[in-house]
Coordinates of C-alpha atoms in Angstrom, one line a residue:
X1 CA 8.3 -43.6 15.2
X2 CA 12.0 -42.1 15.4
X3 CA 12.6 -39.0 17.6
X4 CA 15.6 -36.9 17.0
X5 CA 17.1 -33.7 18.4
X6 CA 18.3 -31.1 16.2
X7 CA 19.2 -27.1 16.1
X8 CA 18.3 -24.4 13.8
X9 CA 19.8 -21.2 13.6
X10 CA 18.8 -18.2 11.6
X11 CA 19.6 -14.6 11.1
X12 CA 17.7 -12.5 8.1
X13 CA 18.3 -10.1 5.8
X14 CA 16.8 -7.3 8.8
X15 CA 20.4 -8.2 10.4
X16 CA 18.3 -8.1 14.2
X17 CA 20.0 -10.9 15.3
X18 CA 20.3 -14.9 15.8
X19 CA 17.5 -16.8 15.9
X20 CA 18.3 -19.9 17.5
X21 CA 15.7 -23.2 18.6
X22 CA 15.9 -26.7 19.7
X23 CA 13.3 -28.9 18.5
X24 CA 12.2 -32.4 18.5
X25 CA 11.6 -34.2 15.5
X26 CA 9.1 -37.5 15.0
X27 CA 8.6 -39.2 12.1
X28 CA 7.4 -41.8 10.2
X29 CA 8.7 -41.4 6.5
X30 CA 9.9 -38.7 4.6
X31 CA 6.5 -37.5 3.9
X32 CA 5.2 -37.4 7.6
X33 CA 7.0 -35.7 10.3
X34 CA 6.1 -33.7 13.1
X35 CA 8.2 -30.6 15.1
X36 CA 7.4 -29.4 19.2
X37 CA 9.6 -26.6 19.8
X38 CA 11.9 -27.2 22.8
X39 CA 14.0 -23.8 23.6
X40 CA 14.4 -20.4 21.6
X41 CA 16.7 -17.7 21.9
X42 CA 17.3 -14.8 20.0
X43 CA 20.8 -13.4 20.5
X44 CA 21.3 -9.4 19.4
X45 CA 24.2 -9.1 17.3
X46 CA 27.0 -6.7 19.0
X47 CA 26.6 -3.2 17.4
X48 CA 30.0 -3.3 15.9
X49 CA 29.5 -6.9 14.5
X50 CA 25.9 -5.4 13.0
X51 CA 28.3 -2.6 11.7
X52 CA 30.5 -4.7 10.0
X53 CA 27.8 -6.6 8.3
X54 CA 25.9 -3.9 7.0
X55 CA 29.2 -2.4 5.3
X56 CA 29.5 -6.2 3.5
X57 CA 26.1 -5.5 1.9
X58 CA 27.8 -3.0 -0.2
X59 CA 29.8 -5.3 -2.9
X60 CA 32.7 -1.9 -3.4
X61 CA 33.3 -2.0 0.7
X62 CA 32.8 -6.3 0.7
X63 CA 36.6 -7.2 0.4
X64 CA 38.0 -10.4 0.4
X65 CA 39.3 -9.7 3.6
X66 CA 36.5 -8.7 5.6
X67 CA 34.4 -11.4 4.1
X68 CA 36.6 -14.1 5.5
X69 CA 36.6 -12.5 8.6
X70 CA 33.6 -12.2 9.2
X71 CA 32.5 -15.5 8.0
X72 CA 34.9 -17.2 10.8
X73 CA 33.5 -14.9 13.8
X74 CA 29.9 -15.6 12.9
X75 CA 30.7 -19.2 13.2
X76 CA 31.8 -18.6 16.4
X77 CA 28.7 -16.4 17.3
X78 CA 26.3 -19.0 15.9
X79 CA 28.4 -21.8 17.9
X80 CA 27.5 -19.6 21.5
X81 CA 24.2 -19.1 20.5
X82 CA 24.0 -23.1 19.7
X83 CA 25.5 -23.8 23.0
X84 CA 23.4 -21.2 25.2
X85 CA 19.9 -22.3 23.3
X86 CA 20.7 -26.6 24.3
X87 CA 21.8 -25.8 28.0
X88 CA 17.9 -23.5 28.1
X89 CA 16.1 -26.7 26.3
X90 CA 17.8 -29.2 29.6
X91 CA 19.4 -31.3 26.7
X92 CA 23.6 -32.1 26.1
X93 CA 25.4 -31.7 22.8
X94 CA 25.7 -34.9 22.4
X95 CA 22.0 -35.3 22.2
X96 CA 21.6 -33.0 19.4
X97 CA 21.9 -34.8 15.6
X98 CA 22.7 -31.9 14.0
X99 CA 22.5 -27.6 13.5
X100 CA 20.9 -26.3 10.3
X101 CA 22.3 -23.1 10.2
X102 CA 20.9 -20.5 7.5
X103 CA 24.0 -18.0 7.9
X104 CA 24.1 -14.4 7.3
X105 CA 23.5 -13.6 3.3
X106 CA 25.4 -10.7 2.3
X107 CA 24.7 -11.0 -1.7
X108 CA 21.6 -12.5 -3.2
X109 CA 21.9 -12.6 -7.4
X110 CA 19.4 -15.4 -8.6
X111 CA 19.4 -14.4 -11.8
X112 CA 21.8 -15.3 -15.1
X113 CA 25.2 -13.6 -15.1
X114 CA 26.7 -14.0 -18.4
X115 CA 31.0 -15.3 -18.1
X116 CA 32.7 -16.6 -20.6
X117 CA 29.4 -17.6 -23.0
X118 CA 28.1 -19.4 -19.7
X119 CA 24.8 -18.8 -17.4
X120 CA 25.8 -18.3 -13.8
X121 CA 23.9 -17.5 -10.8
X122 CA 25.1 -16.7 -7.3
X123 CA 24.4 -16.1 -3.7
X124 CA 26.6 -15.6 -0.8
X125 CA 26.0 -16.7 3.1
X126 CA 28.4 -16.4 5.6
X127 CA 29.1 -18.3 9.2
X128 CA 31.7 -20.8 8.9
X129 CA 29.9 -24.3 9.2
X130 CA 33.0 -25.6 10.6
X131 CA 33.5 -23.8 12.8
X132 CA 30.2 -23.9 14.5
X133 CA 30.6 -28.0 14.3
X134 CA 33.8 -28.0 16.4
X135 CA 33.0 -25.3 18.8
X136 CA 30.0 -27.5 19.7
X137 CA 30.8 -30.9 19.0
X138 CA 28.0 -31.4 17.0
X139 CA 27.6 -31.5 12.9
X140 CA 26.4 -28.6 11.2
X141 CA 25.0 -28.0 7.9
X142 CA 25.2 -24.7 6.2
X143 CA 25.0 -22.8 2.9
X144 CA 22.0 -24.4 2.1
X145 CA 21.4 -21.9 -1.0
X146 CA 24.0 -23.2 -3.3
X147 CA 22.9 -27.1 -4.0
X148 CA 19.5 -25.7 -5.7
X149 CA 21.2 -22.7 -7.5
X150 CA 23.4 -25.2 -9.1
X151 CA 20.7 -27.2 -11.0
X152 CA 18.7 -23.5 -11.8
X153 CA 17.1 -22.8 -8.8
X154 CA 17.0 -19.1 -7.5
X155 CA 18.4 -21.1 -4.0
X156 CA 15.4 -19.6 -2.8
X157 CA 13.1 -19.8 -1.1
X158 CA 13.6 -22.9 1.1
X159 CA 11.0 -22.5 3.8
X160 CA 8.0 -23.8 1.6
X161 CA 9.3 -27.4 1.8
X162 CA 9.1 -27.4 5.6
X163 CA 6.1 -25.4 5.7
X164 CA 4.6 -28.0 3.1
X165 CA 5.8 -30.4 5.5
X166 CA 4.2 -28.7 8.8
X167 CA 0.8 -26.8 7.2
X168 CA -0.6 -28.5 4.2
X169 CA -4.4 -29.0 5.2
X170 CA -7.0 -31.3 3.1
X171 CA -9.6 -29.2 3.6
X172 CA -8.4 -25.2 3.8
X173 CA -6.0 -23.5 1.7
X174 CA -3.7 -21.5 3.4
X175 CA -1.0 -18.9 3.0
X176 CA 2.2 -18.8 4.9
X177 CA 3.7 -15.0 5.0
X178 CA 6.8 -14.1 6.5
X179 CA 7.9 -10.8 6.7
X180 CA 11.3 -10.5 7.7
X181 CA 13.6 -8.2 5.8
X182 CA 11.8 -9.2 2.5
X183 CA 8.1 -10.6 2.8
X184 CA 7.9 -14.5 1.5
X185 CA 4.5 -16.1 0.8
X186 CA 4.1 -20.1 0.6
X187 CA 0.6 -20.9 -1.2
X188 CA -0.3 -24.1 -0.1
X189 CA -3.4 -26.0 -1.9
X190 CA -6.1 -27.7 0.1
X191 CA -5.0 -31.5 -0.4
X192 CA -1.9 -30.2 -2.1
X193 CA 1.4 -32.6 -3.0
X194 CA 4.7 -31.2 -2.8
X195 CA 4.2 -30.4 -6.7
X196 CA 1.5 -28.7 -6.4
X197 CA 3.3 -26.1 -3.8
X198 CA 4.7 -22.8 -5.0
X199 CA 6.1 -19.6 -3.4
X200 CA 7.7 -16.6 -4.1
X201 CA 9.0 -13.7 -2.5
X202 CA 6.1 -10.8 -2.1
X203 CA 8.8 -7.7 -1.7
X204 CA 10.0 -5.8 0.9
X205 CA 9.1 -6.9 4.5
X206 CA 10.6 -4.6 7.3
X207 CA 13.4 -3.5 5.3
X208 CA 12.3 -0.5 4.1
X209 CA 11.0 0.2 7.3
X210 CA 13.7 -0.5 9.8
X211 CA 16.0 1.4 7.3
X212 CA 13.9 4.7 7.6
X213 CA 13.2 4.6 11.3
X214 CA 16.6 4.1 11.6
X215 CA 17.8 7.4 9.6
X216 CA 14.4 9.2 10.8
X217 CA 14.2 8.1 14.6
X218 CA 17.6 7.1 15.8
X219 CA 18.4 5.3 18.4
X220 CA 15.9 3.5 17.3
X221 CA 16.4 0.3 14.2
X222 CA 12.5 -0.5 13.8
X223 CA 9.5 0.3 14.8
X224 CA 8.4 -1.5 17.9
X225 CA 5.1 -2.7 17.4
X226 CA 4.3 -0.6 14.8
X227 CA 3.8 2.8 17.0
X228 CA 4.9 5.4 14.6
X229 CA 3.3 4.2 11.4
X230 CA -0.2 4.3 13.3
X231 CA 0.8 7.8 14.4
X232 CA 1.2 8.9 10.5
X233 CA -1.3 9.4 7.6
X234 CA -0.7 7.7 4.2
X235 CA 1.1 10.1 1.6
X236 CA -0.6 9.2 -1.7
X237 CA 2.3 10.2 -3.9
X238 CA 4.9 8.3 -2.3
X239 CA 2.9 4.9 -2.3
X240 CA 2.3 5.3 -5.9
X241 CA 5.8 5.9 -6.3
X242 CA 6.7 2.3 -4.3
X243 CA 3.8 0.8 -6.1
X244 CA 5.3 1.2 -9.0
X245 CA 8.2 -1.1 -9.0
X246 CA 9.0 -3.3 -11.5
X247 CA 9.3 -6.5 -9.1
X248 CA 6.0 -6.4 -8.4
X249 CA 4.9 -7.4 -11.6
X250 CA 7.9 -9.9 -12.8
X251 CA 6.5 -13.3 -13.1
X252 CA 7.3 -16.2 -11.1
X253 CA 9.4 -17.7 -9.9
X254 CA 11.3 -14.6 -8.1
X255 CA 12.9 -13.7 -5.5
X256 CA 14.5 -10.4 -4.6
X257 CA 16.5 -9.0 -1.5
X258 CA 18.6 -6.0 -0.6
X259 CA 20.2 -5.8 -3.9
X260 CA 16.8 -4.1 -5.0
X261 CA 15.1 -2.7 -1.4
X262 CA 18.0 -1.7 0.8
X263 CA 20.0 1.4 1.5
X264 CA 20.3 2.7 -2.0
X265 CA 16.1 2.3 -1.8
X266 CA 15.6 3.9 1.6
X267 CA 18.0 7.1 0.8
X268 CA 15.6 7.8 -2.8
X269 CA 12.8 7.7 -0.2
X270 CA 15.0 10.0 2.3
X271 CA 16.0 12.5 -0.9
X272 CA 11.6 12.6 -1.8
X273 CA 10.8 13.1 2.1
X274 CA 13.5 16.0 2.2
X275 CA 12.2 17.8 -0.9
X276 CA 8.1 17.6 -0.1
X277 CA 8.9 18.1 3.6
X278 CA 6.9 15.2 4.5
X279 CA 6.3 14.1 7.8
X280 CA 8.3 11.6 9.2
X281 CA 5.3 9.5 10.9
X282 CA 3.4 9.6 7.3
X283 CA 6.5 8.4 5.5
X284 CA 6.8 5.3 7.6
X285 CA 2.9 5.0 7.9
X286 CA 3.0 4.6 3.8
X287 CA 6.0 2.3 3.7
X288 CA 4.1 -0.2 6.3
X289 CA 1.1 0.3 4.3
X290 CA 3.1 -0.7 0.9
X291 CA 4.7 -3.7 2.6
X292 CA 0.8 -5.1 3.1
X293 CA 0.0 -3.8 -0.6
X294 CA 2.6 -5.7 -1.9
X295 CA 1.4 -9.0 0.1
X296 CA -2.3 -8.8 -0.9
X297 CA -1.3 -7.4 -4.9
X298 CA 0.6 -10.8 -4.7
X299 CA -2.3 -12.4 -3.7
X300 CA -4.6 -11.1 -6.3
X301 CA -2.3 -11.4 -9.2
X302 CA -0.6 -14.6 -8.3
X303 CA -2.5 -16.6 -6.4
X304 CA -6.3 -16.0 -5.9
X305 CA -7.5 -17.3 -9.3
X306 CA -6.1 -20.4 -9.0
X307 CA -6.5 -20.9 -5.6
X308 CA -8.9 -18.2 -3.4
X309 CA -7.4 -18.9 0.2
X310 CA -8.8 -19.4 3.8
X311 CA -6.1 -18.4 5.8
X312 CA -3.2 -16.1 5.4
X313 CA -1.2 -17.2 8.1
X314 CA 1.7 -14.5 9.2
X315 CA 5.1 -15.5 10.7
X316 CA 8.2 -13.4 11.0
X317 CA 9.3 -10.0 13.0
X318 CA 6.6 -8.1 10.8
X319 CA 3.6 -10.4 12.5
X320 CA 5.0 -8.2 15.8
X321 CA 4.0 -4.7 14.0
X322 CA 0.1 -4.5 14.7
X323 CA 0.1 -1.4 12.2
X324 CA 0.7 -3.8 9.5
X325 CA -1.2 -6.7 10.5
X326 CA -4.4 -4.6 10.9
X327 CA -3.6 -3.1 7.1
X328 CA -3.4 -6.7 6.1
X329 CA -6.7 -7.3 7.4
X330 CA -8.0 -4.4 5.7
X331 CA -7.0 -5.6 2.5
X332 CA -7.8 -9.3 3.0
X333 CA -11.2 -8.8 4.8
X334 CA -12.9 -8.3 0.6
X335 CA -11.3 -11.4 -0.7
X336 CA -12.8 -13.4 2.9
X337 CA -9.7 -14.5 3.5
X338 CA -8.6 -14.6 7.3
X339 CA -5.2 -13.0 8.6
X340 CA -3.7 -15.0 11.6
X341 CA -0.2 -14.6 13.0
X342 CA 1.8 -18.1 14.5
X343 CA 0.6 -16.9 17.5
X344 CA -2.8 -17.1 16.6
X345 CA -2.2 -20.6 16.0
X346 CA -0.2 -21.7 19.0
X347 CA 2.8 -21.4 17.0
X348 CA 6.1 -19.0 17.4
X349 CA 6.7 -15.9 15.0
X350 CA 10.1 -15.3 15.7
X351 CA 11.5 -19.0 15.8
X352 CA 9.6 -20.4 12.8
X353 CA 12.6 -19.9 10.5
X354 CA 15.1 -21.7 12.5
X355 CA 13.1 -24.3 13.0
X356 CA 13.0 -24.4 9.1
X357 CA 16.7 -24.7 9.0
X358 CA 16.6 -27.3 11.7
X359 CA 14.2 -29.9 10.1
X360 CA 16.2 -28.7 6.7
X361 CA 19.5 -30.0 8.0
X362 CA 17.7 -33.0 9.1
X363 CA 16.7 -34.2 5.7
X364 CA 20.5 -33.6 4.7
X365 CA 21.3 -35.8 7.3
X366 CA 19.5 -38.7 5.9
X367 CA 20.2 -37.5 2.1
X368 CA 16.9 -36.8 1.1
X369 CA 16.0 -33.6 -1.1
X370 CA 15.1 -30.4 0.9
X371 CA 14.0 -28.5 -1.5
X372 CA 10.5 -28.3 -4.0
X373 CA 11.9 -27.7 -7.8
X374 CA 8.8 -26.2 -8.9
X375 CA 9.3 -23.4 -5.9
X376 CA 12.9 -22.1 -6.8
X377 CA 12.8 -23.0 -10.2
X378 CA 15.3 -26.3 -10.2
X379 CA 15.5 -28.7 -12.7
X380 CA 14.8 -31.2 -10.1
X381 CA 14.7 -32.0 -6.3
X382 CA 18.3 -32.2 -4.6
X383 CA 19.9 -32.3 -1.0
X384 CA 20.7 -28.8 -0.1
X385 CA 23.4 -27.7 2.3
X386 CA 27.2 -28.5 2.9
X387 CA 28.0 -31.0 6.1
X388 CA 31.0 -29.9 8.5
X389 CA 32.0 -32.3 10.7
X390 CA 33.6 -32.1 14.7
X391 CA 37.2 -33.4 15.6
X392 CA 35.7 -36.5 17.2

């Protein structure tokens, strides 16, 4: 059994941060690997670095210029975060293998773009790969998105082959949910093969959420633990309203991001709220309660026919909000099926994704694909991610 040392780093589409873990890998083939979590950090971005990104999300204010700034100084936050995580997990930099690093993604457009007769689809992450190798010493793999996209993927999403990799059960069913920014779901079939894995983004996770609080109950960016929405009441009219999106009903594969739920969202909600003089609490109360509505609809209309679950397994900043993990169990408890957390499990909610990204950058390493076709949509598997090498 080989044992290898690598880094993931990861920072979502909630912008909270970077999520960084050391982990050991052991395996025994490609199909057979298994991950103990070393060191975690999470590393706040600066408020003027969280600024900056935000003001990229908006394609009029992204100019070429600031995107290639920025892309360069998150390397270089990424590479401190890389270095501070090893020196926690008692390991040197010349232990590590490699860093799978997700970056920050500041457009997301998975579907067909029409140029010149042609079919093009796009996606943009930033944090300079290079420049996180030779701060560090260390190869880094980045912009994992693009390999997939280029034989018709959606680039996302990429979690389900690791969480095929780390989860799959012969006996139970289970559910992997993330709820970061946008809520993922990983359905993964009792005795299931790769092929027989599928996923798909469920909607808006905290998004919505931390975008409200953050107009409605400044300082503040999200609500810790879920303490306003359980102060609130649900308004009826506005959660029909959210229900009513046409994502919800699209079929699969999809995948959607802050293109569709972000500011230009949050301010229709804002512009509602100001003209029915609705409580602040109840507004975020109801957007909490249509993030869980969104993940069990999913369920019922995508999944449960085929494959009625045991476990819904939640991972993610959103497994922190008790609020929605206690509407989650509300709408789960009918169906039998049990909502757990990573904690629940022994496992960690907040480093989960960069662990991802580590054993992602691993396979790259040894050129095997990282990605399951019939998940994003590809033609076929392929090895996702672009390799920078140090100045030796």
């Amino acid at each position: 059994m080989s044992k290898t040392y690598v880094v993931g780093l990861m920072s979502g589409t909630s912008v909270d941060g970077i999520d960084a873990a050391v982990i050991e890998i052991d395996s025994t083939s490609a199909q057979e690997v298994s991950v103990q979590l070393l060191a975690f950090e999470n590393t706040p971005f600066p408020k003027e670095t969280r600024d900056r990104i935000f003001e990229l999300f908006d394609p009029a204010l992204a100019t070429i210029d600031k995107v290639g700034m920025m892309n360069m100084w998150l390397g270089e936050l990424y590479a401190q975060a890389t270095s501070s995580v090893i020196a926690k997990s008692g390991l040197q930099a010349k232990q590590i293998s490699v860093i799978g690093s997700h970056g920050q993604t500041i457009y997301h457009a998975p579907w067909d773009h029409s140029i010149e007769g042609k079919k093009v689809r796009f996606t943009v992450q930033i944090g300079e790969g290079a420049v996180i190798a030779n701060r560090t010493g260390i190869p880094c793999v980045s912009d994992f998105r693009i390999a997939d996209m280029a034989v018709g993927g959606q680039g996302a999403p990429l979690v389900p082959f690791t969480e095929y990799l780390l989860y799959r059960s012969e006996r139970k069913t289970r559910l992997l949910q993330n709820i970061g920014g946008i809520g993922n779901v990983t359905v993964l079939p009792a005795g299931a093969s790769a092929e027989d894995v599928y996923a798909f983004d469920t909607g808006p996770g905290n998004m919505i959420i931390d975008a409200l609080v953050a107009q409605l109950f400044a300082p503040l960016t999200m609500d810790v633990g879920g303490q306003i929405a359980a102060q609130g009441q649900l308004i009826d009219e506005l959660l029909a309203w959210l229900q009513q999106d046409d994502y919800y009903r699209m079929p699969l594969p999809k995948s959607t991001g802050r293109e569709r739920f972000g500011t230009q969202y949050a301010e229709q909600i804002l512009t509602m709220m100001r003209k029915q003089q609705w409580r602040a609490e109840d507004v975020i109360a109801t957007v909490t309660y249509a993030t869980a509505w969104s993940i069990h609809y999913s369920y019922e209309h995508f999944i449960a026919d085929e494959h009625p679950a045991h476990e819904l397994l939640v991972g993610g900043g959103g497994s922190y909000n008790v609020t929605l993990i206690s509407y989650l169990k509300q709408l789960f408890t009918p169906n039998s099926v049990k909502v757990l957390t990573q904690e629940d499990i022994g496992g960690s909610s907040d480093a989960k994704e960069a662990i991802a990204f580590g054993l992602l950058a691993h396979y790259t390493m040894q050129r095997l694909p990282n990605n399951i076709a019939n998940v994003t949509g590809a033609s076929q598997p392929v090895v996702m991610g672009k390799l920078s090498w140090p100045i030796q």
